[in-house]
XYZ file of C-alpha atoms in Angstrom:
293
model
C 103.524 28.570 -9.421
C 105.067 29.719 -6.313
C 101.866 31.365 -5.686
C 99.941 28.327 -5.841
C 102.703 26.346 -3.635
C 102.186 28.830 -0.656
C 98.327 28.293 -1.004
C 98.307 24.485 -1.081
C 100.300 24.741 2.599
C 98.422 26.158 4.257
C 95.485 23.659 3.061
C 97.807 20.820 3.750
C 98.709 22.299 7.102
C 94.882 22.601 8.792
C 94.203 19.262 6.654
C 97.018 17.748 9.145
C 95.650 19.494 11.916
C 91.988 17.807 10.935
C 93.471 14.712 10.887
C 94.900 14.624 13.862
C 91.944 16.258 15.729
C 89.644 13.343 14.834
C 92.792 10.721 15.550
C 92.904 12.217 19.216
C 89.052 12.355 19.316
C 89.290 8.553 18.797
C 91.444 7.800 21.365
C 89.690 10.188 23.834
C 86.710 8.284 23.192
C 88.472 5.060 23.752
C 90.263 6.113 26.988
C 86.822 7.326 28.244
C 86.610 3.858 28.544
C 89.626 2.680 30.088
C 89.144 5.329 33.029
C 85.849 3.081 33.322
C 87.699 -0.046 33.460
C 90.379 1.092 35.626
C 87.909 2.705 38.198
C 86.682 -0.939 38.848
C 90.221 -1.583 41.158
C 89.616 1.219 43.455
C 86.206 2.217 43.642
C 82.520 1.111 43.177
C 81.018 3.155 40.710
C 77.269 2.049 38.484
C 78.055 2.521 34.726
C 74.767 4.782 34.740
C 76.608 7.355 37.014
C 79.255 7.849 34.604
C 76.983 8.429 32.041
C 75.631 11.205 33.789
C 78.458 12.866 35.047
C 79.303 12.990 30.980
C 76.211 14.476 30.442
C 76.239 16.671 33.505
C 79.932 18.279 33.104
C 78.856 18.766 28.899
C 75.695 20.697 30.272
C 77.749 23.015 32.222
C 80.423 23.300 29.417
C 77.863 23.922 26.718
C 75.737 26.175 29.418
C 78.958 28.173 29.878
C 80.004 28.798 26.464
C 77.268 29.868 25.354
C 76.427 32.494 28.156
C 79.899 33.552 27.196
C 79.161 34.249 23.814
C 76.222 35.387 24.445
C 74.582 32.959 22.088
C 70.404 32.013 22.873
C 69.244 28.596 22.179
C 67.004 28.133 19.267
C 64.862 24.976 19.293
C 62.359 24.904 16.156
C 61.620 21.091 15.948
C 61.158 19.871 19.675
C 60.844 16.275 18.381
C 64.241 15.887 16.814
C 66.032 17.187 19.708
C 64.166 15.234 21.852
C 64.478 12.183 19.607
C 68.610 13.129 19.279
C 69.000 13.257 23.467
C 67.338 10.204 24.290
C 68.877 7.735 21.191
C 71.738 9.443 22.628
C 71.509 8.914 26.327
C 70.502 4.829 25.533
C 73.304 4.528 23.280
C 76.063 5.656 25.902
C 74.319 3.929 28.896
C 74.974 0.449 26.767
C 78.080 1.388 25.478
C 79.322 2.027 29.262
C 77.566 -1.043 30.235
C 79.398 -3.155 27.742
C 82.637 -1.619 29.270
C 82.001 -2.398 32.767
C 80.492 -6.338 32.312
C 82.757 -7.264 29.114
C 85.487 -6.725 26.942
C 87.277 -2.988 26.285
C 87.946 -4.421 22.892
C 84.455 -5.513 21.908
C 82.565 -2.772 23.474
C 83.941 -0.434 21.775
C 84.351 -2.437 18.358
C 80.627 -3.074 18.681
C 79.840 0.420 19.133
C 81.333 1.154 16.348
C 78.681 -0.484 13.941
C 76.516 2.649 14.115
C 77.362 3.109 10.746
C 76.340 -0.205 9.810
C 73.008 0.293 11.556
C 72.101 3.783 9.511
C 72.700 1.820 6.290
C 70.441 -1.082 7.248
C 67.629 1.896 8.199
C 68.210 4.292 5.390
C 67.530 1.169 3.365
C 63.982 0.172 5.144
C 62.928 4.228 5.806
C 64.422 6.071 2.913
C 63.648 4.532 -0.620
C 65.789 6.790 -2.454
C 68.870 5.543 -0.819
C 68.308 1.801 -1.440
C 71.766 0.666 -2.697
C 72.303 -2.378 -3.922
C 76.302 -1.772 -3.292
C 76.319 -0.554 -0.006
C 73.835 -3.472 1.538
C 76.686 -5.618 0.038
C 78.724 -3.687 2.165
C 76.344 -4.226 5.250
C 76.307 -8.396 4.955
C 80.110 -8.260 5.034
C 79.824 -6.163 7.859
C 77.691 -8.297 9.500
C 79.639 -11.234 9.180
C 82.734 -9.497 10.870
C 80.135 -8.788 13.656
C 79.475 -12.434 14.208
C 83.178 -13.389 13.861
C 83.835 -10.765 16.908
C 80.933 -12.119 19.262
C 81.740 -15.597 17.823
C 81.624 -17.629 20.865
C 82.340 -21.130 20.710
C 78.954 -21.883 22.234
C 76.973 -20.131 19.878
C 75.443 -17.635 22.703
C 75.890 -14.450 22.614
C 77.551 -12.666 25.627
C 75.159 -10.195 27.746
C 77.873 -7.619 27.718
C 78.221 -7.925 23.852
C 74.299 -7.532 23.730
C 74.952 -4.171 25.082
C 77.615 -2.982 23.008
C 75.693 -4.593 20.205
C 72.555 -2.123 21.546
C 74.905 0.881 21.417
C 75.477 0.521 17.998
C 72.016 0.340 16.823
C 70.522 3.037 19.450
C 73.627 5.717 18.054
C 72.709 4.669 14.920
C 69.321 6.531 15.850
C 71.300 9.372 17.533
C 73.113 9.934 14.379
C 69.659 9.611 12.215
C 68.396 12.186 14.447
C 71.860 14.459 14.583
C 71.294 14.360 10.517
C 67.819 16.344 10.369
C 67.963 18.433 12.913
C 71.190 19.838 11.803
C 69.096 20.879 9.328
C 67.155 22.807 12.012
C 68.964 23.928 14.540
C 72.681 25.162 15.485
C 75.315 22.739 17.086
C 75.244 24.703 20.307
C 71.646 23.993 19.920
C 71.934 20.456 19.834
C 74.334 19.702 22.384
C 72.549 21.743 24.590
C 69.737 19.496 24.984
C 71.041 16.665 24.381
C 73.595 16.618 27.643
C 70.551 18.769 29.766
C 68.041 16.326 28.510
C 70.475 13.396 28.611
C 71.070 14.193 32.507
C 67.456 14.924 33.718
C 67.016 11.012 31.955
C 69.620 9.054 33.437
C 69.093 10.656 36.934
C 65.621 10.125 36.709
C 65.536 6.345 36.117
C 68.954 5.691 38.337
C 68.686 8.442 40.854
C 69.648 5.348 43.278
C 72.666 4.539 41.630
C 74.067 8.784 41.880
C 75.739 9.956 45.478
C 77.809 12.285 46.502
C 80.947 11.209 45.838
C 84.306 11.095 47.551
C 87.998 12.781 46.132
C 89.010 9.346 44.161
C 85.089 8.440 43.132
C 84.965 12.431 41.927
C 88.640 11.747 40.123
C 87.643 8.582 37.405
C 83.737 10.559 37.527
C 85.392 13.514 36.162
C 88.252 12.251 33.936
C 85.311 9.764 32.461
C 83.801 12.654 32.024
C 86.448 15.238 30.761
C 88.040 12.514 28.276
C 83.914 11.631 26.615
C 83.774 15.775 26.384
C 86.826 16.053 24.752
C 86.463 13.466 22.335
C 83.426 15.055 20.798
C 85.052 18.620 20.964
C 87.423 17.571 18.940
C 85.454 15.300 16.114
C 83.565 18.344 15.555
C 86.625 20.586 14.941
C 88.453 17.995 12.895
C 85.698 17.427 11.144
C 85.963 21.687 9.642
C 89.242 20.399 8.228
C 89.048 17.527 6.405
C 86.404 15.518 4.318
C 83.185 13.524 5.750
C 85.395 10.484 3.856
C 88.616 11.247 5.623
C 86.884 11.916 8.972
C 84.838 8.467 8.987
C 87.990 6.848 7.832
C 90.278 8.208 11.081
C 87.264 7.450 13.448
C 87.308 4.309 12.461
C 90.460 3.617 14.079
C 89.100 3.328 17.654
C 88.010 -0.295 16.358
C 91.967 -1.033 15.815
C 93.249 1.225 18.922
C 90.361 -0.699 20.972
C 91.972 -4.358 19.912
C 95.527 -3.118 20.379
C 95.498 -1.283 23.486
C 93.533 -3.316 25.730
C 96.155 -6.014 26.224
C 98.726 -3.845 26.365
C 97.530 -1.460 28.933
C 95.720 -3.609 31.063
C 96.227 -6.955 30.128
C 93.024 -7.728 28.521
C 92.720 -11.282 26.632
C 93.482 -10.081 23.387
C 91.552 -10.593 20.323
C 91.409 -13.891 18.664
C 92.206 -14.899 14.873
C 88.920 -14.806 14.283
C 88.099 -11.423 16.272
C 90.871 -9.553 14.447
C 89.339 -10.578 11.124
C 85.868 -9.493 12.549
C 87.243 -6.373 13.636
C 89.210 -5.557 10.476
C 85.950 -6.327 8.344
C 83.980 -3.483 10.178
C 87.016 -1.037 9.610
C 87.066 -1.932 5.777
C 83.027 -1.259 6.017
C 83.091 1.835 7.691
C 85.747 2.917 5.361
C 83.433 1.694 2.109
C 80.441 2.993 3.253
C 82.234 6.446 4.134
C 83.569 6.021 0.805
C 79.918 4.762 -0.790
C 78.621 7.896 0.991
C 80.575 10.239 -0.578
């Protein structure tokens, strides 16, 4: 008995430590996007360059690490990694777009449909995961997606267009994440998809990427560092604890996203009907996590 006792706490104990991994990822993520928003009272920065000084600083982690370790890449399906960078690179240009022309709140509750969006295309692509259940799931999703955008007007904000786009192109990203795990390494993955994410953005907004000065380099990097962080720590969590549990605790950027922004810099908050919208997209993430499982 007492045997059994001292096993279970040490379970319990990295289970905790999963937990709050992915609970810290979340609000990395989220603060990733306050830096954004804050950046906009003292400098000038285009959301494009912050998405490739993310991309740029996880190169050079990635790079590093692995020359460390002394760890070779190993591509074997060119395709997928190339399919993973750029669903990847789109997804966090319009998710930082939404940030800097919108709300905090609704960017990142809209981004945080992706799993919404690999539901609707495992249902169109993949016939043996047609369910029934989980496109239930989906409409009610849906409709707390309208109730967020819900504008009196009946037209749909261009900022919420882009956070709307992030959720459907990281849907992609996580389509293509999926199978070429099956392919390829982690270290593998992330390396192209920050190099190949970088060479992108600067390619099509070279214009918008300068050298910048001591407080420009500041919200660049801390954008940066906070992004990097964030996905450092999903992917340890996520040794810890269940796919169920982790989807479940990443879920709550949607309700750190409508609390904080009022409180830390006074952002309109949320309506009735926006709360409700917001809370429906939890409950499906959670469900689908759950459906999933």
């Amino acid at each position: 008995m007492n045997a059994r006792v001292r096993f279970a706490r040490p379970q319990l104990s990295r289970q905790l430590v999963g937990w709050f991994a992915i609970f810290c990822s979340a609000f990395f993520f989220y603060l990733a996007t306050l830096i954004i928003r804050l950046a906009k009272s003292y400098v000038v920065i285009d959301s494009a360059y912050f998405v490739f000084a993310r991309f740029l600083l996880g190169f050079v982690i990635v790079a590093a690490t692995m020359a460390l370790q002394q760890q070779r890449i190993k591509p074997r399906k060119y395709q997928l990694l190339i399919g993973r960078a750029v669903a990847n690179s789109i997804a966090v240009f319009c998710f930082f777009k939404a940030v800097d022309m919108g709300s905090l709140a609704e960017a990142n509750i809209l981004n945080m449909t992706y799993p919404l969006f690999v539901a609707v295309f495992s249902w169109f692509f993949l016939r043996g995961q047609r369910d029934p259940v989980t496109m239930g799931i989906v409409v009610m999703a849906f409709v707390g997606i309208w109730m967020v955008l819900a504008p009196d007007d009946f037209h749909f904000g261009v900022a919420n267009l882009w956070g709307l786009g992030s959720g459907i192109s990281a849907a992609v990203a996580m389509i293509y994440l999926n199978v070429s795990r099956r392919h390829h390494d982690s270290q593998t993955i992330l390396f192209f998809m920050f190099g190949l994410g970088s060479v992108l953005i600067f390619s099509l907004f070279h214009q918008a990427i300068f050298l910048p000065d001591a407080t420009e380099l500041f919200f660049l990097g801390s954008c940066a560092l906070a992004g990097i962080l964030g996905q450092y720590l999903i992917t340890y969590g996520f040794l810890y604890v269940t796919a169920v549990e982790g989807s479940i605790i990443s879920s709550t950027r949607i309700l750190l996203a409508a609390i904080l922004g009022p409180l830390l810099i006074a952002e309109p908050a949320l309506t009735l009907a926006g709360w409700c919208g917001a809370l429906l997209i939890f409950v499906a993430n959670v469900a689908l996590a759950v459906r999933r499982s």
